[in-house]
Short mmCIF file of C-alpha atoms and ligand atoms in Angstrom, two decimals:
data_model
loop_
_atom_site.label_atom_id
_atom_site.label_comp_id
_atom_site.label_asym_id
_atom_site.label_seq_id
_atom_site.Cartn_x
_atom_site.Cartn_y
_atom_site.Cartn_z
CA MET T 1 1.81 86.87 -18.42
CA LEU T 2 3.35 83.61 -19.91
CA ALA T 3 6.16 85.37 -21.48
CA ALA T 4 7.06 87.02 -17.93
CA ALA T 5 7.06 83.32 -16.40
CA VAL T 6 9.32 82.40 -19.09
CA ALA T 7 11.60 84.95 -18.31
CA LEU T 8 11.68 84.25 -14.53
CA GLY T 9 12.04 80.48 -15.51
CA VAL T 10 15.10 80.98 -17.30
CA ALA T 11 16.63 83.67 -14.96
CA GLY T 12 16.10 80.81 -11.95
CA LEU T 13 18.25 78.45 -14.26
CA VAL T 14 20.98 80.98 -14.90
CA ALA T 15 20.67 82.14 -10.97
CA GLY T 16 20.99 78.52 -10.14
CA LEU T 17 24.07 78.17 -12.25
CA VAL T 18 26.08 81.24 -11.43
CA SER T 19 24.48 82.90 -8.24
CA PRO T 20 21.17 81.95 -6.59
CA PRO T 21 20.63 85.54 -4.89
CA ALA T 22 21.07 86.88 -8.17
CA TRP T 23 17.58 85.68 -8.98
CA PRO T 24 15.61 88.93 -10.22
CA LEU T 25 12.63 88.41 -7.91
CA THR T 26 15.13 87.99 -4.72
CA VAL T 27 17.32 90.92 -6.13
CA ILE T 28 14.20 93.23 -6.53
CA GLY T 29 12.59 92.10 -3.40
CA GLY T 30 15.71 92.58 -1.49
CA ALA T 31 15.56 96.60 -2.82
CA VAL T 32 11.83 96.57 -2.01
CA VAL T 33 12.98 95.41 1.78
CA ASP T 34 15.48 98.21 2.01
CA LEU T 35 13.76 100.88 0.41
CA SER T 36 10.26 100.33 2.25
CA PRO T 37 9.00 103.46 4.44
CA HIS T 38 9.44 102.32 8.20
CA SER T 39 5.88 102.50 8.34
CA VAL T 40 5.40 99.95 5.75
CA THR T 41 7.73 97.34 7.27
CA GLU T 42 6.46 97.92 10.61
CA PHE T 43 2.98 97.27 9.38
CA THR T 44 4.33 94.13 7.62
CA ILE T 45 6.18 92.77 10.72
CA SER T 46 3.54 93.42 12.94
CA THR T 47 0.75 91.99 11.13
CA PHE T 48 2.31 88.90 9.35
CA GLY T 49 5.17 88.15 11.51
CA ARG T 50 6.97 85.14 10.16
CA ASN T 51 5.29 85.28 7.15
CA ASP T 52 6.16 88.53 6.20
CA LYS T 53 8.79 87.33 3.17
CA LEU T 54 5.89 84.91 1.93
CA VAL T 55 3.46 88.35 1.95
CA LEU T 56 6.25 90.22 0.00
CA SER T 57 6.61 87.09 -2.31
CA ILE T 58 2.75 86.95 -3.00
CA GLY T 59 2.67 90.94 -3.31
CA MET T 60 5.44 90.92 -6.01
CA ALA T 61 3.94 88.13 -8.18
CA LEU T 62 0.58 90.18 -8.42
CA VAL T 63 2.41 93.21 -9.41
CA ILE T 64 4.44 91.36 -12.00
CA ALA T 65 1.19 89.63 -13.41
CA ALA T 66 -0.50 93.10 -13.64
CA ILE T 67 2.56 94.61 -15.30
CA ALA T 68 3.03 91.93 -17.55
CA ALA T 69 -0.59 91.65 -18.52
CA ALA T 70 -0.70 95.29 -19.41
CA LEU T 71 2.40 94.91 -21.35
CA GLY T 72 0.90 91.83 -23.20
CA VAL T 73 -2.46 93.64 -24.16
CA VAL T 74 0.09 96.74 -25.44
CA SER T 75 1.98 93.99 -27.21
CA ILE T 76 -1.10 93.11 -29.58
CA THR T 77 -1.00 96.06 -31.27
CA ARG T 78 2.58 97.38 -30.65
CA LEU T 79 4.83 94.67 -30.50
CA ARG T 80 7.62 96.81 -30.18
CA ALA T 81 6.48 98.40 -27.16
CA GLY T 82 6.10 95.07 -25.48
CA LEU T 83 9.74 93.87 -26.45
CA ALA T 84 10.97 97.08 -25.33
CA GLY T 85 9.27 96.44 -21.82
CA PHE T 86 11.01 93.52 -21.18
CA GLY T 87 14.58 95.08 -22.24
CA ALA T 88 13.73 97.76 -19.92
CA PHE T 89 13.25 95.08 -16.95
CA GLY T 90 16.15 93.14 -17.77
CA VAL T 91 18.38 96.40 -17.60
CA LEU T 92 16.69 97.29 -14.65
CA GLY T 93 16.89 93.84 -12.97
CA ALA T 94 20.51 93.74 -14.02
CA ALA T 95 21.28 97.07 -12.63
CA VAL T 96 19.37 96.52 -9.24
CA ALA T 97 21.54 93.07 -9.07
CA LEU T 98 24.84 95.25 -9.27
CA THR T 99 23.60 97.41 -6.01
CA ARG T 100 23.16 94.52 -3.91
CA PRO T 101 26.01 93.72 -0.92
CA ALA T 102 28.68 91.67 -2.41
CA ALA T 103 27.63 91.88 -6.23
CA ALA T 104 29.78 90.57 -9.28
CA LEU T 105 29.29 91.13 -12.79
CA VAL T 106 27.94 87.53 -13.35
CA ASP T 107 25.01 88.70 -10.99
CA THR T 108 23.36 90.68 -14.08
CA LEU T 109 23.03 87.36 -16.11
CA PRO T 110 19.75 86.12 -14.63
CA ALA T 111 18.12 89.18 -15.25
CA LEU T 112 19.32 89.85 -18.86
CA LEU T 113 19.05 86.21 -20.23
CA GLY T 114 15.73 85.99 -18.35
CA ALA T 115 14.63 89.18 -20.51
CA VAL T 116 15.97 87.71 -23.79
CA ALA T 117 13.73 84.56 -23.35
CA GLY T 118 10.71 86.68 -22.04
CA ALA T 119 10.95 88.73 -25.22
CA ALA T 120 11.40 85.92 -27.32
CA ALA T 121 8.45 84.05 -25.99
CA LEU T 122 6.50 87.09 -25.95
CA LEU T 123 7.59 87.35 -29.93
CA LEU T 124 6.31 83.80 -30.46
CA LEU T 125 3.00 84.16 -28.73
CA ILE T 126 2.22 87.22 -30.23
CA GLN T 127 2.86 86.31 -33.75
CA SER T 128 0.85 83.22 -33.24
CA LEU T 129 -1.87 85.19 -32.63
CA ALA T 130 -1.80 87.46 -35.82
CA PRO T 131 -2.85 85.54 -38.89
CA GLY T 132 0.25 85.44 -41.02
CA PRO T 133 0.11 85.11 -44.51
CA VAL T 134 -0.10 81.37 -44.84
CA ALA T 135 -2.57 81.19 -42.13
CA LYS T 136 -4.95 83.89 -43.43
CA GLY T 137 -7.55 81.74 -44.61
CA ALA T 138 -7.25 79.57 -41.67
CA ALA T 139 -10.31 78.81 -38.94
CA PRO T 140 -10.00 80.88 -36.01
CA ALA T 141 -9.64 77.50 -34.28
CA GLU T 142 -6.61 76.34 -36.02
CA ASP T 143 -5.08 79.93 -34.77
CA ARG T 144 -6.10 78.92 -31.36
CA ARG T 145 -4.36 75.58 -31.32
CA ARG T 146 -1.22 77.35 -32.94
CA PHE T 147 -1.22 79.62 -29.75
CA LEU T 148 -1.89 77.04 -27.11
CA ARG T 149 1.00 74.84 -28.78
CA ILE T 150 3.68 77.93 -28.12
CA ALA T 151 1.83 78.56 -25.00
CA GLY T 152 2.18 75.02 -23.69
CA LEU T 153 6.13 75.24 -24.73
CA ALA T 154 6.31 78.58 -22.23
CA VAL T 155 4.55 76.58 -19.75
CA ALA T 156 7.48 73.71 -20.01
CA VAL T 157 10.31 76.34 -20.39
CA THR T 158 9.12 77.88 -17.19
CA ALA T 159 8.75 74.47 -15.32
CA VAL T 160 11.98 73.25 -16.37
CA GLY T 161 13.76 76.35 -15.91
CA GLY T 162 12.19 76.74 -12.43
CA TRP T 163 13.23 73.28 -11.21
CA ALA T 164 16.61 73.06 -12.76
CA GLY T 165 17.25 76.46 -10.72
CA THR T 166 16.00 75.20 -7.51
CA THR T 167 17.77 71.81 -7.94
CA LEU T 168 21.18 73.68 -9.00
CA GLN T 169 20.94 76.04 -6.13
CA ARG T 170 21.37 73.27 -3.60
CA ARG T 171 24.54 73.15 -4.49
CA PHE T 172 25.05 76.25 -2.41
CA ASP T 173 23.23 74.73 0.65
CA VAL T 174 25.30 74.61 4.06
CA SER T 175 23.11 72.35 5.54
CA GLN T 176 25.76 69.24 5.03
CA ALA T 177 28.53 71.53 6.33
CA ARG T 178 26.47 72.28 9.16
CA SER T 179 25.64 69.04 10.23
CA ARG T 180 29.55 68.30 10.65
CA VAL T 181 30.17 70.88 12.99
CA LYS T 182 30.65 69.78 16.61
CA ILE T 183 30.27 72.28 19.34
CA PRO T 184 32.50 71.88 22.29
CA THR T 185 31.14 71.57 25.99
CA PRO T 186 31.91 74.87 27.42
CA ALA T 187 34.37 74.57 30.73
CA ALA T 188 32.25 77.34 32.42
CA THR T 189 28.64 76.98 32.83
CA SER T 190 26.59 79.66 34.40
CA PRO T 191 25.34 78.02 38.14
CA VAL T 192 22.38 79.45 38.11
CA GLN T 193 21.10 77.79 34.48
CA SER T 194 19.48 74.19 35.12
CA GLY T 195 17.13 75.17 37.76
CA PRO T 196 14.13 73.27 38.68
CA THR T 197 10.97 73.99 36.64
CA VAL T 198 8.82 73.70 40.02
CA ALA T 199 8.16 76.58 42.37
CA SER T 200 4.92 76.36 45.07
CA GLY T 201 3.81 73.12 44.06
CA ILE T 202 3.48 74.15 40.30
CA ASP T 203 5.37 72.37 37.52
CA PHE T 204 5.79 75.05 34.91
CA ALA T 205 6.74 72.20 32.25
CA THR T 206 3.15 71.16 32.53
CA VAL T 207 0.91 73.82 32.39
CA ASP T 208 -1.15 74.06 29.32
CA GLY T 209 -0.15 76.70 26.80
CA LEU T 210 2.33 78.20 28.45
CA SER T 211 5.57 79.09 26.38
CA PRO T 212 8.14 76.37 27.48
CA LEU T 213 11.01 78.00 29.14
CA PHE T 214 13.44 77.43 26.36
CA THR T 215 11.81 78.16 22.82
CA PRO T 216 12.57 74.84 20.36
CA ASN T 217 14.60 76.25 17.60
CA LYS T 218 12.03 75.59 14.58
CA ASP T 219 9.29 77.58 16.67
CA PHE T 220 11.83 80.57 17.44
CA TYR T 221 10.48 83.83 15.84
CA ARG T 222 12.95 84.92 12.93
CA ILE T 223 13.23 88.63 11.94
CA ASP T 224 15.78 89.57 9.23
CA THR T 225 16.09 91.33 5.96
CA ALA T 226 17.57 88.21 4.26
CA LEU T 227 15.07 86.94 1.43
CA LEU T 228 17.52 84.37 0.59
CA VAL T 229 19.15 82.44 3.68
CA PRO T 230 22.74 83.31 3.50
CA GLN T 231 24.75 79.95 3.00
CA ILE T 232 28.31 80.19 4.60
CA ASP T 233 30.36 77.60 4.73
CA PRO T 234 32.32 77.71 8.19
CA ALA T 235 35.43 76.57 6.35
CA GLY T 236 35.85 79.70 4.17
CA TRP T 237 34.29 82.08 7.30
CA SER T 238 36.30 84.77 8.94
CA LEU T 239 35.33 87.57 11.09
CA ARG T 240 37.40 90.76 10.65
CA ILE T 241 37.73 93.23 13.49
CA HIS T 242 39.06 96.71 12.42
CA GLY T 243 38.65 100.45 13.11
CA ARG T 244 39.55 102.08 15.82
CA VAL T 245 41.49 99.38 17.42
CA ALA T 246 44.98 98.57 18.74
CA ASN T 247 45.30 95.63 16.81
CA GLU T 248 43.24 94.71 13.56
CA ARG T 249 42.17 90.96 13.48
CA LYS T 250 41.01 88.08 11.75
CA TYR T 251 39.01 85.17 13.38
CA THR T 252 38.50 81.74 11.60
CA PHE T 253 35.77 79.59 12.68
CA ASP T 254 38.07 76.55 13.99
CA GLU T 255 40.10 79.20 15.95
CA LEU T 256 36.84 80.02 17.83
CA LEU T 257 35.85 76.55 18.49
CA ALA T 258 39.54 75.61 19.68
CA ARG T 259 39.06 78.43 22.24
CA SER T 260 39.21 77.57 26.05
CA ASP T 261 37.16 80.56 27.15
CA LEU T 262 33.78 79.33 25.82
CA ILE T 263 30.71 80.15 27.86
CA GLU T 264 27.12 78.78 28.26
CA ALA T 265 24.05 81.29 28.57
CA ASP T 266 20.32 81.17 29.05
CA ILE T 267 19.20 84.44 27.09
CA SER T 268 15.73 85.75 25.55
CA LEU T 269 15.90 87.61 22.29
CA ALA T 270 13.19 90.30 21.61
CA CYS T 271 12.43 92.10 18.41
CA VAL T 272 11.56 95.83 18.83
CA SER T 273 9.02 95.42 16.16
CA ASN T 274 6.84 93.12 18.68
CA GLU T 275 3.51 94.54 19.75
CA VAL T 276 1.96 94.23 22.88
CA GLY T 277 1.69 90.60 23.72
CA GLY T 278 2.99 89.77 20.12
CA PRO T 279 5.29 86.50 19.51
CA LEU T 280 8.62 88.15 18.48
CA THR T 281 10.45 86.81 21.22
CA GLY T 282 11.84 83.82 22.40
CA ALA T 283 14.38 82.06 24.78
CA ALA T 284 17.37 80.02 24.32
CA ARG T 285 20.40 78.32 25.73
CA TRP T 286 23.59 79.70 23.74
CA VAL T 287 27.02 78.64 23.79
CA GLY T 288 29.61 81.06 22.59
CA VAL T 289 32.90 82.94 22.85
CA PRO T 290 32.62 85.80 25.41
CA LEU T 291 32.32 89.18 23.41
CA ALA T 292 34.72 90.76 26.08
CA ASN T 293 37.36 88.37 25.74
CA ILE T 294 37.43 88.82 21.82
CA LEU T 295 37.55 92.73 22.13
CA ALA T 296 40.01 92.79 24.72
CA GLU T 297 42.08 91.02 22.28
CA VAL T 298 41.96 93.96 19.48
CA GLY T 299 42.14 96.71 21.86
CA PRO T 300 39.14 98.77 21.04
CA ASP T 301 39.79 102.87 21.54
CA PRO T 302 37.63 103.57 24.65
CA ALA T 303 36.19 106.61 22.85
CA ALA T 304 34.99 104.80 20.12
CA GLY T 305 31.24 104.57 21.13
CA GLN T 306 29.66 102.42 18.43
CA LEU T 307 30.78 98.87 17.36
CA ILE T 308 29.11 98.39 13.87
CA THR T 309 28.94 94.88 13.21
CA ARG T 310 27.89 93.14 9.47
CA SER T 311 26.60 90.38 8.28
CA SER T 312 27.68 88.79 4.89
CA ASP T 313 24.55 89.69 3.02
CA GLY T 314 25.15 93.55 4.26
CA TRP T 315 22.85 94.28 6.95
CA THR T 316 24.53 96.19 9.44
CA CYS T 317 23.71 96.61 13.75
CA GLY T 318 25.19 99.31 15.92
CA THR T 319 25.99 98.32 19.14
CA PRO T 320 27.04 100.70 21.98
CA THR T 321 30.91 99.72 22.69
CA GLN T 322 30.12 99.97 26.52
CA ASP T 323 27.33 96.92 26.23
CA ALA T 324 29.21 94.97 23.96
CA MET T 325 32.15 94.92 26.26
CA THR T 326 30.83 94.95 29.83
CA THR T 327 27.42 93.09 29.40
CA PRO T 328 27.77 89.73 31.24
CA ASN T 329 27.20 86.66 28.72
CA ALA T 330 27.71 89.38 25.45
CA MET T 331 28.86 86.60 23.04
CA LEU T 332 29.46 85.16 19.63
CA ALA T 333 27.49 82.80 19.60
CA LEU T 334 28.06 79.12 17.75
CA SER T 335 25.35 77.23 19.31
CA MET T 336 21.64 77.69 20.09
CA ASN T 337 19.77 74.98 22.25
CA GLY T 338 22.36 72.28 21.85
CA GLU T 339 22.77 72.41 18.35
CA PRO T 340 25.18 74.53 15.92
CA LEU T 341 23.13 77.57 15.13
CA PRO T 342 20.27 77.19 12.47
CA VAL T 343 20.78 78.54 9.05
CA GLU T 344 18.12 80.74 9.56
CA HIS T 345 19.43 82.02 13.09
CA GLY T 346 23.12 82.96 11.88
CA PHE T 347 25.10 79.85 10.96
CA PRO T 348 28.04 79.71 11.19
CA VAL T 349 28.31 82.47 14.11
CA ARG T 350 26.10 85.35 15.32
CA MET T 351 26.36 88.11 18.04
CA ILE T 352 24.28 88.35 21.27
CA VAL T 353 24.29 91.25 23.57
CA PRO T 354 21.31 90.21 26.16
CA GLY T 355 19.18 93.05 27.09
CA LEU T 356 19.09 94.94 23.81
CA TYR T 357 16.67 94.42 21.06
CA GLY T 358 17.79 92.31 18.28
CA TYR T 359 18.12 95.22 15.92
CA VAL T 360 21.38 96.79 18.20
CA SER T 361 22.67 93.30 19.17
CA ALA T 362 22.13 90.15 17.48
CA THR T 363 23.97 90.41 14.03
CA LYS T 364 23.57 86.90 12.42
CA TRP T 365 25.76 85.74 9.54
CA ILE T 366 28.50 88.28 11.10
CA VAL T 367 31.68 88.94 9.18
CA ASP T 368 32.75 91.98 10.25
CA MET T 369 32.84 94.04 13.22
CA GLU T 370 34.19 98.06 13.36
CA PHE T 371 34.92 100.09 16.11
CA THR T 372 33.56 103.85 15.15
CA GLY T 373 31.74 106.74 16.57
CA PHE T 374 27.78 107.33 16.62
CA ALA T 375 28.32 110.46 14.71
CA ASP T 376 30.39 108.51 12.03
CA ALA T 377 27.91 105.87 10.94
CA ALA T 378 24.36 104.73 11.22
CA SER T 379 23.23 101.02 11.27
CA TYR T 380 20.55 99.69 8.96
CA TRP T 381 17.52 100.41 10.98
CA VAL T 382 18.98 103.66 12.66
CA GLN T 383 19.17 104.82 9.20
CA ARG T 384 15.44 104.00 8.72
CA GLY T 385 14.80 106.12 12.10
CA TRP T 386 14.53 103.83 14.58
CA ASP T 387 16.35 104.55 18.01
CA ALA T 388 20.11 104.21 18.23
CA MET T 389 19.92 103.06 21.85
CA ALA T 390 17.45 100.26 22.44
CA PRO T 391 17.38 98.63 25.68
CA ILE T 392 14.63 95.94 25.83
CA LEU T 393 11.78 97.17 27.82
CA THR T 394 10.32 95.40 30.76
CA PHE T 395 7.18 93.27 29.07
CA SER T 396 4.53 90.76 30.28
CA ARG T 397 2.30 88.18 27.92
CA ILE T 398 -0.31 86.22 28.38
CA ASP T 399 0.07 83.12 26.53
CA THR T 400 -2.88 81.27 27.64
CA PRO T 401 -6.12 81.53 27.39
CA GLY T 402 -5.44 83.02 24.06
CA GLN T 403 -7.23 86.23 22.67
CA SER T 404 -10.70 85.57 21.74
CA ARG T 405 -10.88 81.86 22.70
CA ALA T 406 -13.43 80.28 24.24
CA VAL T 407 -12.76 78.46 27.54
CA ARG T 408 -14.67 75.94 29.47
CA ALA T 409 -15.83 77.11 32.93
CA GLY T 410 -13.82 75.66 35.64
CA ARG T 411 -10.42 75.86 37.17
CA VAL T 412 -7.82 77.23 34.41
CA PRO T 413 -4.53 78.75 34.37
CA ILE T 414 -3.82 82.19 33.17
CA ALA T 415 -0.37 81.77 32.56
CA GLY T 416 2.63 83.48 30.26
CA VAL T 417 6.01 85.26 30.29
CA ALA T 418 7.60 88.31 31.51
CA LEU T 419 11.00 89.75 30.62
CA SER T 420 12.85 92.71 31.75
CA GLY T 421 16.11 92.85 29.54
CA SER T 422 19.00 92.35 32.30
CA LYS T 423 16.95 92.62 35.23
CA ALA T 424 14.93 89.99 37.14
CA ILE T 425 11.23 90.01 37.35
CA SER T 426 10.15 90.32 40.68
CA LYS T 427 6.42 90.66 40.49
CA VAL T 428 3.93 89.77 37.88
CA GLU T 429 0.06 90.63 38.74
CA VAL T 430 -3.09 89.63 36.88
CA LYS T 431 -6.24 91.41 37.00
CA ILE T 432 -9.54 89.79 36.05
CA ASP T 433 -12.59 91.87 35.04
CA ASP T 434 -12.99 94.95 37.54
CA THR T 435 -11.12 92.80 40.41
CA ASP T 436 -8.30 94.06 42.13
CA TRP T 437 -4.66 93.07 40.64
CA GLN T 438 -3.64 89.52 41.78
CA PRO T 439 -0.03 88.34 42.22
CA ALA T 440 0.86 85.42 40.15
CA THR T 441 3.21 82.72 41.10
CA LEU T 442 6.14 83.05 39.55
CA ALA T 443 8.96 80.33 38.07
CA PRO T 444 12.16 80.14 39.33
CA GLN T 445 14.10 82.93 37.64
CA THR T 446 16.95 80.80 36.26
CA SER T 447 18.61 83.55 34.15
CA VAL T 448 17.85 87.39 34.72
CA GLN T 449 18.59 87.58 31.06
CA LEU T 450 16.02 85.18 30.27
CA TRP T 451 12.28 85.41 30.64
CA ARG T 452 10.51 84.41 33.79
CA GLN T 453 7.29 81.82 33.55
CA TRP T 454 4.23 83.04 35.53
CA VAL T 455 0.65 81.45 36.18
CA LEU T 456 -2.29 82.22 38.11
CA PRO T 457 -5.28 79.77 38.43
CA TRP T 458 -8.77 80.91 37.65
CA ASP T 459 -11.80 79.64 38.58
CA ALA T 460 -13.78 80.76 35.27
CA GLU T 461 -17.23 81.61 35.42
CA THR T 462 -19.35 81.54 32.11
CA GLY T 463 -19.41 84.91 30.32
CA ARG T 464 -17.46 87.38 28.70
CA HIS T 465 -14.09 88.48 30.91
CA VAL T 466 -11.02 90.52 30.33
CA LEU T 467 -8.00 89.85 31.50
CA SER T 468 -4.64 92.18 31.93
CA VAL T 469 -1.17 91.25 33.12
CA ARG T 470 1.77 93.63 34.46
CA ALA T 471 5.26 93.09 35.46
CA THR T 472 7.72 94.60 37.80
CA ASP T 473 11.19 94.35 38.13
CA GLU T 474 13.53 93.79 40.97
CA LEU T 475 14.20 97.56 41.37
CA GLY T 476 10.43 97.72 41.81
CA GLN T 477 10.03 99.27 38.50
CA LEU T 478 6.32 98.74 37.22
CA GLN T 479 6.21 98.07 33.59
CA SER T 480 4.78 101.22 31.71
CA GLU T 481 0.87 101.16 31.14
CA GLU T 482 1.34 103.78 28.47
CA GLN T 483 0.14 102.31 25.11
CA TYR T 484 2.91 102.78 22.34
CA SER T 485 3.07 101.18 18.86
CA PRO T 486 6.76 99.83 17.80
CA TYR T 487 8.22 102.72 16.02
CA PRO T 488 10.90 104.19 16.83
CA ASN T 489 12.02 102.19 20.18
CA ALA T 490 9.43 99.45 21.12
CA SER T 491 5.92 98.90 22.10
CA SER T 492 4.54 99.38 25.54
CA GLY T 493 1.33 99.03 27.42
CA TRP T 494 -0.29 96.11 29.64
CA HIS T 495 -1.37 92.95 27.44
CA THR T 496 -4.93 92.51 27.59
CA VAL T 497 -6.93 89.50 26.40
CA ASN T 498 -10.73 88.86 25.84
CA VAL T 499 -11.90 85.45 26.87
CA THR T 500 -15.42 83.88 26.48
CA VAL T 501 -16.25 81.37 28.99
CA THR T 502 -18.96 78.29 28.40
N1 MTE N 1 22.23 89.59 9.26
C1 MTE N 1 20.99 90.10 9.86
N2 MTE N 1 21.00 90.23 11.41
C2 MTE N 1 19.99 90.30 11.84
C3 MTE N 1 18.81 91.02 11.19
C4 MTE N 1 18.87 91.02 10.01
O1 MTE N 1 17.92 91.56 9.35
N3 MTE N 1 19.99 90.54 9.51
N4 MTE N 1 17.66 91.03 12.03
C5 MTE N 1 18.13 91.51 13.72
C6 MTE N 1 16.66 91.60 14.18
S1 MTE N 1 15.78 93.04 13.81
C7 MTE N 1 16.53 90.90 15.23
S2 MTE N 1 15.11 91.00 16.03
C8 MTE N 1 17.04 89.40 15.29
C9 MTE N 1 16.43 88.39 15.61
O2 MTE N 1 17.09 87.04 15.47
P1 MTE N 1 16.46 85.61 15.21
O3 MTE N 1 15.77 85.83 13.79
O4 MTE N 1 17.27 84.69 15.16
O5 MTE N 1 15.08 85.62 16.22
O6 MTE N 1 17.98 89.32 14.51
C10 MTE N 1 18.76 90.49 14.02
N5 MTE N 1 19.75 89.94 13.41
MO1 MO N 2 13.80 93.16 15.24
#
C-alpha cells in the first residue's frame, strides 16, 4: 500500500508538470464513470447527489488499497509478481489516458513514471524485510527499524509529490482569468423579470425553509461527468459550428461579448436524474447570446433534426434542432446570477435551452456544435439508454417542513416550488393527512421558464402527519401521480413528506 501511495504521489507530481487531467486516478475514474451501467450511475447520483464524485474517489481508494495490499502479500514470496503488477497498472493507466478526450502522448507519463516509482518503492520495502547476508544475525528489532526508515521515506515521497503536484496544477487554474471578465448589461431584459416577491399579503422572500426564487451559485446543484473541472481560458476559447449548415463558422469569446443582441432571462434547470422531491433543480438569471440568432447566422439544414453539442472534455449532448432554434430565451449563456459562469457551471460559455432536461440542453464548457440527424449520432446519455427527447415534466416539491423533521405545534408554513418546463404553473394543491386537497397561495410567476414558489399556512397539531403536493399547469394538466424512477425519462409522482409535530 505504501508503494502504491508512492506511485500515485509521483504520478501526481508528473501530472502537475505536464497535464493535470492525466493523473491516473482522474483518468481511471473518468473511464469508470463512462463505462458504468446506467443503473450504477443513477443509483450514485440519486443517493449521493452532489457528493457523487467524492463517493467515487473513496470507492477507488478502497479498491486500490485492497489490490495493493494483495500485491504486497504476494511480493513477500514472489517479488517479481509484485513488480509485474506495478508494470501492468502503469501500462493500463497509460493506455486509458490515451483514450480520454483530447489526450496527448505526454498524458501517458504520469502513469508510467508513477509505476516505475511504485515498483522501486516496493523493491526497497520488500528487500528491507528480507534478512540480507549482512543482516542475517541482526535482531528483529533492527529489521523493523530498517523497514520503518524506508516506509517513512515512502510516506515523505508521497506527501511531497502530492503537494507539489497540487501546487503545480494551480498554474492551469482559470479563476484569475474569470475574475477579469466583465459581462455587458444586455439591452433587452424581458419585462416580467423583476416582479414583486409578494402575493396575497405573503412575502415569499421571508418564508422560512422555502427555496429562494434564485438559487445562489454556490448552492446550485452540479451534475456532470468531469472529475476535474475543465479549466478554459476565455482568450483561447472558440466555438465551432459545423455539420449540415450553409456557413460553417467559428466564434471567439470576445466576439460573443461584443454582440449587441445579448439577452437576460430567468430560467430553471432540472436534472433528469432527480427523484421526486429531490434537490437536482435550481433557478438562475442568465445572460447570453440568443441561440436563434447564432443559428440563423450559420443556416442549418432544416432536415438536420439534431444539434450535437460537445464540451472541451468530450461530453456530448443532443438537442432537437427545432427546440434549439425556436425556444424563447434559448441561449449561449455567459453569466449566471450576475457573475461570469462559475467554472463548475461551464465557464466561459454553456448552452441553455429552457424546458428540456440538462442532459439534452445544458452543455457546459461548450466548444463545438454540429448539425446532424438523430439517426446519425447519439449523445453521451442517449448512448446509455436515456430518451433522446426529454422535455421537463411538471413537478412540485415540498421544501418545508422537511421529510422526518420534527415541527412545533402551531402555525407553520408548508412551502415549496413547482415547475413545468415551459408553461406557467396555475395551481398547486396540498393534502394534509386524509383531508381534501387545499389550494396553496402562489408567488407571482415572474417567468414561465422559472419555477414558481407556493405556500400554505398550516395549524399543525401534535402527532404524526403526512403531507403531499401536486401541481397543475396553465393548460389544466395535472402532474402525473404515477410513481416512476428517473431512468429512462425522469421520475414522476406526487411528493410526500412525513412530519412529526410535538
Ligand atoms: N460538459 C458537460 N455539460 C453538462 C453535463 C456534463 O456531464 N458535461 N451534464 C448535464 C446535465 S446531466 C445537467 S442536469 C446539467 C447540470 O448543470 P449544472 O451542473 O450547472 O447544474 O448540465 C449538463 N451539462
Ligand atoms: Mo442531468
